[in-house]
Coordinates of C-alpha atoms and ligand atoms in Angstrom, one line a residue:
M24 CA -28.4 14.4 21.0
A25 CA -30.4 13.1 23.9
R26 CA -28.4 12.5 27.0
I27 CA -28.5 8.9 28.1
P28 CA -27.8 8.2 31.8
P29 CA -24.9 5.8 32.4
M30 CA -27.2 3.5 34.3
V31 CA -29.3 3.0 31.2
L32 CA -26.3 2.6 29.0
R33 CA -25.0 -0.2 31.2
R34 CA -27.9 -2.3 30.2
Y35 CA -26.7 -2.3 26.7
I36 CA -23.0 -2.6 27.0
C37 CA -21.6 -4.2 30.0
G38 CA -19.2 -2.0 32.0
G39 CA -19.6 1.0 29.7
H40 CA -19.9 4.6 30.9
I41 CA -20.1 7.9 29.1
P42 CA -16.8 9.7 29.0
T43 CA -16.6 13.5 28.8
K44 CA -15.8 13.5 25.1
G45 CA -18.7 11.5 24.0
C46 CA -16.9 8.3 23.4
L47 CA -17.8 5.1 25.1
R48 CA -14.9 3.8 27.1
M49 CA -14.7 0.3 28.7
K50 CA -14.5 0.7 32.4
T51 CA -11.4 -1.3 33.2
T52 CA -8.3 -1.9 31.3
R53 CA -8.9 -5.6 31.9
A54 CA -11.8 -5.3 29.5
R55 CA -9.6 -5.6 26.4
A56 CA -12.2 -7.2 24.3
T57 CA -15.9 -7.6 24.1
A58 CA -16.9 -11.2 23.5
L59 CA -20.3 -12.0 22.0
S60 CA -20.9 -15.3 23.6
P61 CA -22.6 -18.2 21.9
V62 CA -26.3 -18.6 22.7
T63 CA -26.8 -19.2 26.5
P64 CA -28.9 -22.0 27.9
Q65 CA -31.7 -19.4 28.3
G66 CA -31.6 -18.8 24.6
T67 CA -30.5 -15.1 24.8
R68 CA -27.2 -13.7 23.7
L69 CA -25.0 -11.9 26.2
L70 CA -22.3 -9.4 25.7
H71 CA -19.6 -9.9 28.2
T72 CA -16.1 -8.5 28.7
D73 CA -13.3 -10.4 30.1
A74 CA -9.7 -10.1 29.4
N75 CA -9.1 -13.5 30.9
T76 CA -11.3 -15.3 28.4
A77 CA -9.4 -18.5 27.9
I78 CA -8.2 -18.9 24.4
P79 CA -9.8 -22.1 23.3
E80 CA -7.7 -25.1 22.5
G81 CA -6.7 -25.5 18.9
T82 CA -6.2 -21.7 18.4
V83 CA -3.2 -21.3 16.1
A84 CA -1.2 -18.1 16.0
F85 CA -1.9 -16.1 12.8
R86 CA 1.7 -15.9 11.9
K87 CA 2.1 -19.6 12.2
Q88 CA -1.1 -20.1 10.1
L89 CA 0.4 -17.9 7.4
K90 CA 3.7 -19.8 7.4
D91 CA 2.0 -23.2 7.3
E92 CA -0.2 -22.1 4.4
A93 CA 2.7 -20.7 2.5
K94 CA 4.6 -24.0 3.0
K95 CA 1.6 -26.0 1.8
R96 CA 1.2 -23.8 -1.3
K97 CA 4.9 -24.1 -2.1
A98 CA 4.6 -27.9 -1.9
E99 CA 1.6 -27.9 -4.2
G100 CA 3.4 -25.6 -6.6
L101 CA 0.7 -23.0 -6.4
G102 CA 1.5 -19.4 -6.6
S103 CA 4.8 -20.1 -8.4
K104 CA 5.7 -17.6 -11.2
K105 CA 5.1 -20.2 -13.8
A106 CA 1.6 -21.0 -12.5
K107 CA 0.8 -17.3 -12.5
I108 CA 1.8 -16.6 -16.1
N109 CA -0.1 -19.6 -17.4
N110 CA -3.1 -18.6 -15.4
Q111 CA -3.9 -15.3 -17.0
V112 CA -5.8 -16.5 -20.1
L113 CA -7.8 -19.5 -20.8
E114 CA -8.5 -20.7 -24.4
K115 CA -12.2 -21.4 -24.1
W116 CA -13.4 -19.1 -21.3
K117 CA -13.4 -15.4 -20.9
L118 CA -13.1 -14.0 -17.3
T119 CA -14.7 -10.8 -16.2
V120 CA -14.0 -9.0 -13.0
G121 CA -15.5 -5.9 -11.3
I122 CA -14.0 -4.6 -8.1
E123 CA -15.3 -2.8 -5.1
I124 CA -12.6 -1.1 -3.0
H125 CA -13.4 0.1 0.5
A126 CA -10.9 2.7 1.7
Q127 CA -10.7 4.4 5.1
L128 CA -10.6 8.1 4.7
N129 CA -7.9 10.2 6.3
T130 CA -10.0 12.1 8.8
P131 CA -9.7 12.5 12.6
R132 CA -13.4 11.7 13.3
K133 CA -16.0 9.1 12.3
L134 CA -18.5 9.8 9.5
F135 CA -21.5 10.6 11.7
S136 CA -20.1 11.1 15.2
N137 CA -17.3 12.9 16.7
A138 CA -15.6 9.8 18.1
A139 CA -11.9 9.6 17.0
S140 CA -10.8 7.5 14.0
T141 CA -8.2 5.3 15.5
I142 CA -6.2 2.3 14.6
N143 CA -4.7 -0.3 16.7
E144 CA -5.9 1.2 19.9
E145 CA -7.4 -0.6 22.8
P146 CA -10.7 -2.1 21.5
N147 CA -13.9 -0.3 22.3
T148 CA -12.4 2.9 23.5
H149 CA -13.5 5.3 20.7
V150 CA -17.2 4.7 20.4
A151 CA -19.9 7.3 20.5
L152 CA -23.5 6.6 21.3
F153 CA -24.6 7.0 17.7
D154 CA -22.0 4.4 16.6
L155 CA -23.8 1.9 18.8
A156 CA -27.2 3.0 17.6
M157 CA -28.2 3.9 21.1
P158 CA -31.9 5.0 21.3
G159 CA -32.2 8.7 20.9
S160 CA -28.8 9.2 19.2
Q161 CA -28.7 10.8 15.8
P162 CA -26.1 11.1 13.0
K163 CA -24.2 14.3 12.7
F164 CA -22.4 14.4 9.3
Q165 CA -18.7 15.4 9.8
K166 CA -18.1 17.7 7.0
E167 CA -14.3 17.3 7.0
T168 CA -14.7 13.8 5.7
L169 CA -15.7 15.3 2.3
I170 CA -12.3 16.7 1.7
P171 CA -10.4 13.4 1.3
A172 CA -13.4 11.8 -0.3
V173 CA -13.5 14.4 -3.1
R174 CA -9.8 14.4 -3.5
A175 CA -9.9 10.6 -4.0
A176 CA -12.7 10.9 -6.5
L177 CA -11.0 13.6 -8.5
A178 CA -7.8 11.6 -8.6
L179 CA -9.9 8.8 -10.1
N180 CA -11.2 11.2 -12.8
C181 CA -14.8 11.2 -11.5
Q182 CA -17.4 13.8 -12.0
I183 CA -18.4 15.2 -8.6
S184 CA -22.1 15.8 -7.9
T185 CA -22.8 19.1 -6.2
S186 CA -25.7 17.4 -4.4
S187 CA -25.7 13.8 -3.1
R188 CA -27.6 11.9 -0.4
F189 CA -27.2 9.2 2.1
D190 CA -29.3 6.0 2.1
R191 CA -29.9 3.2 4.5
K192 CA -29.0 -0.3 3.4
H193 CA -30.6 -2.9 5.7
Y194 CA -29.1 -6.1 6.9
F195 CA -28.7 -7.7 10.3
H196 CA -25.4 -8.7 11.6
W197 CA -23.7 -8.1 14.9
D198 CA -21.1 -5.9 13.3
Q199 CA -23.7 -3.3 12.4
P200 CA -25.7 -2.2 15.6
A201 CA -28.3 -0.1 13.8
G202 CA -29.5 -2.9 11.6
Y203 CA -28.6 -0.8 8.5
Q204 CA -25.5 0.8 7.1
I205 CA -25.6 4.4 6.0
T206 CA -24.2 4.5 2.4
Q207 CA -24.9 6.3 -0.8
Y208 CA -27.1 4.3 -3.2
Y209 CA -29.4 6.5 -5.2
Q210 CA -27.2 9.6 -5.5
P211 CA -23.5 8.9 -4.8
F212 CA -21.2 12.0 -4.7
A213 CA -19.0 10.9 -7.6
R214 CA -19.6 9.0 -10.9
N215 CA -18.1 8.2 -14.2
G216 CA -14.4 8.1 -13.5
Y217 CA -11.6 5.9 -14.8
M218 CA -8.1 4.8 -14.1
T219 CA -5.4 4.1 -16.7
L220 CA -3.0 1.3 -16.0
Y221 CA 0.3 0.8 -17.9
A222 CA 2.5 -2.2 -18.5
H223 CA 4.8 -1.0 -15.7
D224 CA 2.0 -1.1 -13.3
G225 CA 2.0 -4.9 -13.6
I226 CA -1.0 -5.5 -15.8
A227 CA -1.2 -8.9 -17.7
K228 CA 0.8 -8.7 -20.9
E229 CA -2.4 -9.6 -22.8
D230 CA -3.7 -6.1 -21.8
G231 CA -0.9 -4.5 -23.9
D232 CA 0.7 -1.2 -23.1
E233 CA -2.2 0.3 -21.3
I234 CA -5.8 -0.3 -20.3
R235 CA -8.5 2.0 -19.0
I236 CA -10.8 0.7 -16.3
G237 CA -14.1 2.6 -15.8
I238 CA -15.1 3.7 -12.3
K239 CA -18.9 3.5 -12.1
Q240 CA -19.1 5.5 -8.9
V241 CA -17.5 6.5 -5.6
Q242 CA -19.7 6.7 -2.6
M243 CA -19.3 7.5 1.1
E244 CA -20.4 5.0 3.7
Q245 CA -19.8 3.8 7.3
D246 CA -17.5 1.0 8.2
T247 CA -18.7 -1.9 10.4
A248 CA -17.3 -3.2 13.7
K249 CA -14.3 -5.5 13.5
T250 CA -15.0 -9.1 14.2
M251 CA -12.2 -11.4 15.3
T252 CA -13.4 -14.9 15.0
Q253 CA -12.1 -17.4 17.5
P254 CA -12.5 -21.1 17.5
G255 CA -15.4 -22.5 19.4
G256 CA -18.0 -20.1 18.0
I257 CA -16.6 -17.1 19.8
H258 CA -16.5 -13.7 18.1
L259 CA -14.6 -10.8 19.6
L260 CA -16.0 -7.4 18.5
D261 CA -14.2 -4.1 18.3
F262 CA -16.6 -1.1 17.9
N263 CA -13.7 1.3 17.4
R264 CA -14.1 0.6 13.7
V265 CA -17.9 1.0 13.5
G266 CA -18.9 4.2 11.7
L267 CA -15.4 5.1 10.4
P268 CA -15.7 7.0 7.1
L269 CA -15.1 4.9 4.0
I270 CA -15.3 5.5 0.4
E271 CA -16.4 2.6 -1.8
I272 CA -14.9 2.7 -5.3
I273 CA -16.9 0.6 -7.8
T274 CA -15.4 -0.4 -11.1
L275 CA -17.3 -1.4 -14.2
P276 CA -16.8 -5.1 -15.1
Q277 CA -14.0 -4.4 -17.4
I278 CA -11.1 -6.4 -16.0
H279 CA -10.3 -9.7 -17.8
H280 CA -7.0 -10.9 -16.2
P281 CA -6.2 -11.7 -12.6
S282 CA -2.9 -9.8 -12.5
T283 CA -4.6 -6.7 -13.9
A284 CA -7.1 -6.8 -11.1
A285 CA -4.3 -7.0 -8.5
A286 CA -2.4 -4.1 -10.4
F287 CA -5.6 -2.0 -10.3
V288 CA -6.0 -2.4 -6.5
R289 CA -2.3 -1.6 -6.0
K290 CA -2.5 1.5 -8.1
V291 CA -5.6 2.7 -6.3
Q292 CA -3.8 2.4 -3.1
I293 CA -0.8 4.4 -4.4
L294 CA -3.1 7.1 -5.8
L295 CA -5.2 7.5 -2.6
D296 CA -2.0 7.8 -0.6
A297 CA -0.6 10.3 -3.0
V298 CA -3.6 12.6 -2.7
D299 CA -3.7 12.1 1.1
A300 CA -7.2 10.7 0.9
C301 CA -6.3 7.6 2.9
V302 CA -3.5 6.9 5.3
L303 CA -3.5 3.2 5.6
G304 CA -2.7 0.5 3.0
M305 CA -4.0 -3.0 2.7
E306 CA -1.4 -4.3 5.0
S307 CA -2.9 -2.3 7.9
G308 CA -6.5 -3.0 7.0
G309 CA -7.1 0.5 5.7
L310 CA -8.1 -0.8 2.2
R311 CA -10.2 -3.8 1.5
A312 CA -11.3 -5.2 -1.9
D313 CA -14.3 -7.3 -2.9
V314 CA -13.9 -9.0 -6.3
N315 CA -16.9 -9.9 -8.5
V316 CA -16.1 -12.8 -10.8
S317 CA -17.9 -14.3 -13.8
V318 CA -17.0 -16.4 -16.8
R319 CA -18.5 -17.0 -20.2
R320 CA -17.7 -19.2 -23.1
R321 CA -15.6 -17.4 -25.8
D322 CA -17.5 -19.1 -28.6
G323 CA -20.9 -18.2 -27.1
T324 CA -22.2 -21.7 -27.8
V325 CA -24.2 -21.9 -24.5
S326 CA -26.2 -18.9 -23.6
D327 CA -25.0 -18.5 -20.0
A328 CA -24.0 -14.9 -20.5
G329 CA -27.3 -13.0 -20.2
H330 CA -26.3 -10.7 -17.4
T331 CA -25.9 -6.9 -17.6
Y332 CA -24.3 -4.3 -15.3
A333 CA -24.3 -0.6 -15.8
G334 CA -24.6 -0.9 -19.6
V335 CA -22.1 -3.7 -20.0
E336 CA -23.9 -6.7 -21.6
G337 CA -23.3 -10.3 -22.2
L338 CA -21.8 -11.2 -18.8
G339 CA -21.9 -14.5 -17.0
Q340 CA -23.5 -14.9 -13.5
R341 CA -21.2 -13.2 -10.9
T342 CA -20.2 -14.3 -7.5
E343 CA -18.6 -12.0 -5.1
I344 CA -15.5 -12.7 -2.9
K345 CA -15.5 -10.3 0.0
N346 CA -12.9 -8.7 2.1
L347 CA -9.6 -9.4 0.4
S348 CA -6.7 -7.8 2.2
S349 CA -3.7 -8.2 0.0
F350 CA -2.9 -7.7 -3.7
K351 CA -1.9 -11.4 -3.9
A352 CA -5.1 -12.5 -2.4
V353 CA -7.0 -10.5 -5.0
E354 CA -5.2 -12.3 -7.8
D355 CA -5.3 -15.8 -6.2
A356 CA -8.9 -15.6 -5.2
I357 CA -9.9 -14.6 -8.8
I358 CA -8.0 -17.5 -10.3
A359 CA -9.5 -20.0 -7.8
E360 CA -13.1 -18.7 -8.3
R361 CA -12.8 -18.6 -12.1
D362 CA -11.6 -22.2 -12.1
R363 CA -14.3 -23.3 -9.7
Q364 CA -17.0 -21.7 -11.9
I365 CA -15.6 -23.2 -15.1
E366 CA -15.6 -26.6 -13.4
V367 CA -19.3 -26.2 -12.4
L368 CA -20.3 -25.0 -15.8
E369 CA -18.4 -27.7 -17.7
A370 CA -20.1 -30.4 -15.5
G371 CA -23.4 -29.0 -16.7
G372 CA -24.1 -27.0 -13.5
K373 CA -25.3 -23.5 -12.9
I374 CA -23.5 -20.6 -11.1
E375 CA -25.5 -19.2 -8.2
G376 CA -25.2 -15.6 -7.2
E377 CA -23.3 -15.9 -4.0
T378 CA -21.0 -14.1 -1.6
R379 CA -17.9 -16.2 -1.0
G380 CA -14.9 -16.1 1.2
W381 CA -11.2 -16.6 0.7
T382 CA -8.5 -17.5 3.2
I383 CA -4.9 -16.6 2.4
G384 CA -3.0 -19.6 1.1
S385 CA -6.1 -21.7 0.4
S386 CA -6.7 -23.3 -3.0
G387 CA -10.4 -22.5 -3.3
T388 CA -13.1 -20.0 -2.4
R389 CA -15.9 -21.0 0.0
R390 CA -19.6 -20.1 0.1
L391 CA -20.6 -17.7 2.8
R392 CA -24.2 -16.9 1.8
G393 CA -26.5 -16.4 -1.1
K394 CA -26.0 -12.9 -2.6
E395 CA -28.4 -10.3 -1.2
G396 CA -30.2 -8.5 -4.0
E397 CA -31.2 -4.9 -4.0
V398 CA -34.7 -5.9 -2.7
D399 CA -33.2 -7.7 0.3
Y400 CA -31.3 -4.5 1.3
R401 CA -34.5 -2.4 1.2
Y402 CA -32.6 0.7 0.4
M403 CA -34.3 3.9 1.5
P404 CA -33.1 7.5 1.9
D405 CA -32.0 8.2 5.4
P406 CA -34.6 10.5 6.9
E407 CA -32.3 11.9 9.5
L408 CA -29.7 13.2 7.0
G409 CA -30.1 16.1 4.6
P410 CA -28.4 16.3 1.2
V411 CA -24.7 16.7 1.0
L412 CA -24.0 19.9 -0.9
I413 CA -20.6 20.5 -2.4
S414 CA -19.9 23.9 -3.9
P415 CA -18.3 24.1 -7.4
A416 CA -15.7 26.4 -5.8
L417 CA -14.6 23.7 -3.4
I418 CA -14.4 21.1 -6.2
E419 CA -12.3 23.5 -8.2
H420 CA -10.1 24.3 -5.3
L421 CA -9.5 20.6 -4.6
Q422 CA -8.8 19.9 -8.2
N423 CA -6.2 22.6 -8.4
T424 CA -4.5 21.5 -5.3
L425 CA -4.3 17.8 -6.0
G426 CA -0.6 18.1 -6.9
V427 CA 1.4 16.0 -9.3
L428 CA -0.2 12.6 -9.5
P429 CA 2.0 9.4 -9.5
D430 CA 1.7 8.8 -13.3
A431 CA 2.8 12.3 -14.1
E432 CA 5.6 12.1 -11.6
I433 CA 6.9 8.9 -13.0
T434 CA 7.1 10.4 -16.5
I435 CA 9.0 13.4 -15.1
L436 CA 11.4 11.2 -13.1
T437 CA 12.2 8.9 -16.1
E438 CA 12.3 11.5 -18.9
E439 CA 13.9 14.5 -17.1
Y440 CA 15.8 12.8 -14.3
G441 CA 17.1 9.7 -16.1
L442 CA 15.7 7.2 -13.6
T443 CA 14.6 3.7 -14.6
I444 CA 10.8 3.0 -14.4
K445 CA 11.5 0.7 -11.5
D446 CA 13.4 3.3 -9.4
A447 CA 10.9 6.0 -10.4
M448 CA 8.0 3.8 -9.2
S449 CA 9.7 3.0 -5.9
L450 CA 10.5 6.7 -5.2
V451 CA 7.0 7.7 -5.9
S452 CA 5.5 5.1 -3.6
L453 CA 7.7 6.1 -0.6
D454 CA 6.9 8.5 2.2
N455 CA 3.7 9.7 0.7
G456 CA 5.6 11.2 -2.3
G457 CA 7.9 13.1 0.0
R458 CA 10.9 11.0 -1.0
A459 CA 10.5 11.8 -4.7
E460 CA 10.1 15.5 -3.8
F461 CA 13.3 15.4 -1.7
F462 CA 15.1 13.7 -4.6
R463 CA 14.0 16.3 -7.2
M464 CA 14.9 19.2 -5.0
A465 CA 18.4 17.7 -4.4
V466 CA 19.1 17.1 -8.0
D467 CA 17.7 20.6 -9.1
R468 CA 19.9 22.3 -6.6
I469 CA 23.1 20.5 -7.9
A470 CA 22.3 20.4 -11.6
G471 CA 20.9 23.9 -12.0
D472 CA 19.4 24.5 -15.4
S473 CA 21.5 21.9 -17.3
A474 CA 19.2 19.2 -18.7
S475 CA 22.1 16.7 -19.2
A476 CA 23.5 17.3 -15.7
K477 CA 20.0 16.6 -14.4
Q478 CA 20.0 13.2 -16.1
T479 CA 23.5 12.2 -14.8
L480 CA 22.9 13.5 -11.4
G481 CA 19.4 12.1 -11.4
R482 CA 20.8 8.6 -11.8
L483 CA 23.5 9.2 -9.1
C484 CA 21.1 10.8 -6.6
G485 CA 18.4 8.2 -7.3
N486 CA 20.7 5.5 -6.0
W487 CA 21.5 7.5 -2.9
V488 CA 18.1 8.6 -2.0
L489 CA 16.5 5.3 -2.7
H490 CA 19.0 2.7 -1.7
E491 CA 21.6 4.3 0.6
L492 CA 19.0 6.4 2.6
G493 CA 16.5 3.6 2.3
G494 CA 19.0 1.2 3.9
L495 CA 19.7 3.6 6.7
T496 CA 16.0 4.1 7.5
L497 CA 15.4 0.4 7.5
E498 CA 18.3 -0.2 9.8
S499 CA 17.4 2.5 12.2
G500 CA 14.0 1.0 12.7
E501 CA 12.4 4.4 11.9
T502 CA 9.3 4.1 9.8
A503 CA 9.9 5.8 6.5
S504 CA 7.1 8.2 7.0
D505 CA 8.6 9.4 10.3
L506 CA 11.7 10.5 8.4
N507 CA 9.8 13.2 6.7
F508 CA 11.9 13.6 3.6
D509 CA 10.0 16.7 2.6
A510 CA 12.8 19.2 2.9
S511 CA 10.6 21.2 5.3
G512 CA 13.5 22.4 7.4
N513 CA 13.0 19.9 10.2
S514 CA 13.5 16.9 8.0
L515 CA 15.6 14.1 9.5
M516 CA 17.8 14.2 6.4
P517 CA 18.5 17.9 5.9
L518 CA 18.4 18.7 2.2
E519 CA 21.3 21.2 2.2
D520 CA 23.7 18.8 3.9
F521 CA 22.7 16.0 1.6
V522 CA 23.4 18.3 -1.4
S523 CA 26.8 19.3 -0.2
L524 CA 27.7 15.6 0.4
I525 CA 26.8 14.8 -3.2
K526 CA 28.7 17.9 -4.4
F527 CA 31.9 16.8 -2.6
L528 CA 31.5 13.3 -4.1
E529 CA 30.9 14.7 -7.6
A530 CA 34.0 16.9 -7.3
G531 CA 36.1 13.9 -6.3
K532 CA 36.9 15.4 -2.9
I533 CA 35.7 12.3 -1.2
T534 CA 35.4 8.8 -2.4
G535 CA 32.2 6.8 -2.9
K536 CA 33.1 4.7 0.1
T537 CA 33.8 7.7 2.3
S538 CA 30.5 9.3 1.2
K539 CA 28.6 6.3 2.5
K540 CA 30.3 6.7 5.8
V541 CA 29.6 10.5 5.9
L542 CA 25.9 9.8 5.0
R543 CA 25.6 7.4 7.9
T544 CA 27.1 10.0 10.3
L545 CA 24.9 12.7 8.9
F546 CA 21.9 10.5 9.4
E547 CA 22.8 9.5 12.9
N548 CA 23.7 13.1 13.9
S549 CA 20.4 14.2 12.5
L550 CA 18.5 11.7 14.6
S551 CA 20.4 12.6 17.7
G552 CA 20.4 16.4 17.1
A553 CA 24.2 16.6 16.6
S554 CA 25.8 18.7 13.9
T555 CA 25.0 17.8 10.3
D556 CA 27.6 20.1 8.8
V557 CA 29.1 17.8 6.1
E558 CA 32.3 19.7 5.7
K559 CA 32.9 19.6 9.5
I560 CA 32.2 15.8 9.6
I561 CA 34.7 15.2 6.8
E562 CA 37.3 17.5 8.3
E563 CA 37.0 16.1 11.9
N564 CA 37.2 12.5 10.7
D565 CA 40.1 13.3 8.3
L566 CA 38.1 11.9 5.3
W567 CA 39.2 14.2 2.5
F568 CA 40.4 12.3 -0.5
R569 CA 44.2 12.5 -0.7
P570 CA 45.5 11.1 -4.1
M571 CA 48.4 8.7 -3.6
S572 CA 51.7 9.7 -5.1
T573 CA 53.3 7.6 -7.9
E574 CA 55.8 6.4 -5.4
E575 CA 53.1 5.3 -3.0
Y576 CA 51.4 3.4 -5.9
Q577 CA 54.7 1.7 -6.7
N578 CA 55.3 0.7 -3.1
L579 CA 51.8 -0.7 -2.9
A580 CA 52.2 -2.6 -6.2
R581 CA 55.6 -4.1 -5.1
S582 CA 54.1 -5.2 -1.8
I583 CA 51.5 -7.4 -3.5
L584 CA 53.5 -8.7 -6.5
D585 CA 53.9 -12.4 -6.4
P586 CA 56.8 -13.6 -8.7
K587 CA 54.7 -16.6 -9.9
V588 CA 51.9 -14.3 -11.1
V589 CA 54.4 -12.0 -12.7
E590 CA 55.9 -15.0 -14.6
Q591 CA 52.4 -15.9 -15.8
I592 CA 51.7 -12.4 -17.0
L593 CA 55.1 -12.3 -18.8
K594 CA 54.0 -15.6 -20.5
G595 CA 51.0 -13.7 -21.9
Q596 CA 48.3 -14.3 -19.3
N597 CA 47.3 -10.6 -19.3
G598 CA 44.0 -11.2 -17.4
K599 CA 46.0 -11.7 -14.2
I600 CA 46.8 -8.0 -14.2
M601 CA 43.2 -7.2 -13.2
F602 CA 43.6 -9.7 -10.3
L603 CA 46.6 -7.7 -9.1
V604 CA 44.7 -4.4 -9.5
G605 CA 41.9 -5.8 -7.4
Q606 CA 44.5 -6.7 -4.7
M607 CA 45.9 -3.2 -4.7
M608 CA 42.4 -1.7 -4.4
K609 CA 41.8 -4.0 -1.4
M610 CA 45.1 -3.1 0.3
G611 CA 44.8 0.7 -0.3
E612 CA 42.8 2.9 2.0
D613 CA 39.1 3.4 1.4
G614 CA 38.5 3.8 -2.3
Q615 CA 41.9 5.6 -2.6
V616 CA 43.4 3.4 -5.3
D617 CA 42.4 4.5 -8.8
P618 CA 42.3 1.2 -10.9
Q619 CA 43.5 2.9 -14.0
K620 CA 46.6 4.3 -12.4
A621 CA 47.2 1.0 -10.5
R622 CA 47.2 -0.8 -13.8
E623 CA 49.7 1.5 -15.4
V624 CA 52.1 1.2 -12.4
L625 CA 51.8 -2.6 -12.4
E626 CA 52.4 -2.9 -16.1
H627 CA 55.4 -0.6 -15.8
I628 CA 57.0 -2.7 -13.0
I629 CA 56.3 -6.0 -14.8
E630 CA 57.8 -4.7 -18.0
E631 CA 60.8 -3.5 -16.1
S632 CA 61.3 -7.0 -14.6
R633 CA 61.4 -8.5 -18.2
T634 CA 64.8 -6.9 -18.9
Ligands
ATP22 N1 -21.5 -10.3 -14.3 C1 -20.5 -9.7 -13.7 N2 -19.3 -10.3 -13.7 C2 -18.3 -9.7 -13.1 N3 -18.4 -8.6 -12.4 C3 -19.6 -8.0 -12.3 C4 -20.7 -8.6 -12.9 N4 -21.8 -7.8 -12.7 C5 -21.4 -6.8 -11.9 N5 -20.1 -6.9 -11.6 C6 -19.2 -6.1 -10.8 O1 -19.8 -6.2 -9.4 C7 -19.6 -5.0 -8.7 C8 -21.0 -4.6 -8.1 O2 -20.9 -3.7 -7.2 P1 -22.1 -2.9 -6.5 O3 -21.6 -2.1 -5.4 O4 -22.8 -2.2 -7.6 O5 -23.2 -4.0 -6.1 P2 -23.1 -5.1 -4.9 O6 -22.0 -6.0 -5.1 O7 -24.4 -5.7 -5.0 O8 -23.0 -4.2 -3.6 P3 -22.4 -4.5 -2.2 O9 -21.5 -5.7 -2.3 O10 -21.7 -3.2 -1.8 O11 -23.6 -4.8 -1.4 C9 -19.1 -4.0 -9.7 O12 -17.7 -3.8 -9.5 C10 -19.4 -4.6 -11.1 O13 -18.4 -4.2 -12.0
MG23 MG1 -20.8 -2.4 -3.5
MG24 MG1 -20.4 -6.1 -3.8

């Protein structure tokens, strides 16, 4: 790469200099954001950096915006469960949706430069010359990005091409300094995949027990810079994001219900996470979806369905809603756009091919621009990049090391470990699959080879791993992924100690209530590096279960017996006995009172008082 002297660079980006590692760093920490100012009186645009840029009047905090919008929606009755259910199918119109998902690959570097892939760091601190399209800079394909990309495509059942290419897609916008995006258009690296969605994935009930959505292709491409639009025509730009490696997953237009579309995006996120292809979910901006929506009349009376896509015929004119960043937004935007299109068509109008936008909580999509066609993009092979060659041996290796995918894991957890679908799905989605692994190792260690013990213990441990441990992680403020439930030896919840806790509980040596206390101590000790020896914790805190003698039961029973209640029971109100049992359980030490035994003792004393 040609070396560009700092002086020259400064003409392009105010205050920038070339750091040793090839990234462009803003000179002062004051320069937190780069603002692209509106057109100046001289008619030129200026880049300026100023941390003290006054926030224009009328700027509303994002959190407040969300709250206000949610309130408004509630008041309008939008988004209620009822509205959702009724909104999946329309009598006269058939909806068709195709989705493009952009997911950020789990790699340390950008796609064509060695600048670091970062999130939430100071803006404009990880930017290489090539990322800014500086004259003389050239792309250098970072081979490591292929590993997560191929893993993702394999998990989506795609065929991987051993040779693929990069192309330039031209458009002019400030978020793309080169004036084109490098993507794969003519020869993507993966094609012809599919994903199967089941009822428990949350598809519309009209789609039955399962539905298969075809994946046309998966391609690698660069991300754009992040634009933060402010009131007053000001746009803040963060070039840390420009050039980050993305995959674009393109489905066939085979989705016909809004909730199935949302379920698809959710499942892609879980799958990409499970195979370590991506690290960030929608909530952190690591995954974004564009939805393409069209409608056509079910009875075919008007010929407004002459469009075709990848062999799928008879489609209505599509519009595209870009950049959706939540599963709910996917569903809501589709419903709103479908309804808008129907309204236009029913009024005798025509749907234009457009790119549209959607804001959380709004009740309609809005036009952004006319849809660019392939001709507008002037796709061309990138002359600076050679073909991407992937050896069959690498593909085979990645296929063999994909691990158990979420669907297979859910089947194992429900059929072998007795979990409900809901618990199985929660387990699988936590800690990158590490929580489910921890659960299985714990149960296997206690149940041994017994299939029935596996079922009973599975249900017991499921509750502990999911809810009790889950509660503790939430409370401690640790992020679940930091907890590293992978039984790797330095896990924050040591597997062996957890297993002995469950064994003591199973053997009746400690009560359920005590076990919760011990788990908490275990967890806290583990965080602080203190001893996690369960037996020692129980011993030192005097927590072993000590069954009460019959005499102790009798004394406890007498202490709570109210003559009036006894009289009512003697008159035949037997239900009152359970009330007394409840009182005894409350009075006794932690979980020490066995309700069956308490009842026997109470009945005996009451019978005695009859004579
Ligand atoms: N008539 C239609 N109705 C609904 N969806 C459609 C229709 N035609 C195409 N699609 C969907 O639109 C998407 C098109 O994505 P593709 O990346 O091929 O083109 P693009 O939207 O022009 O590209 P980009 O947005 O990346 O510039 C696919 O998911 C496809 O299934
Ligand atoms: Mg696309
Ligand atoms: Mg598109």
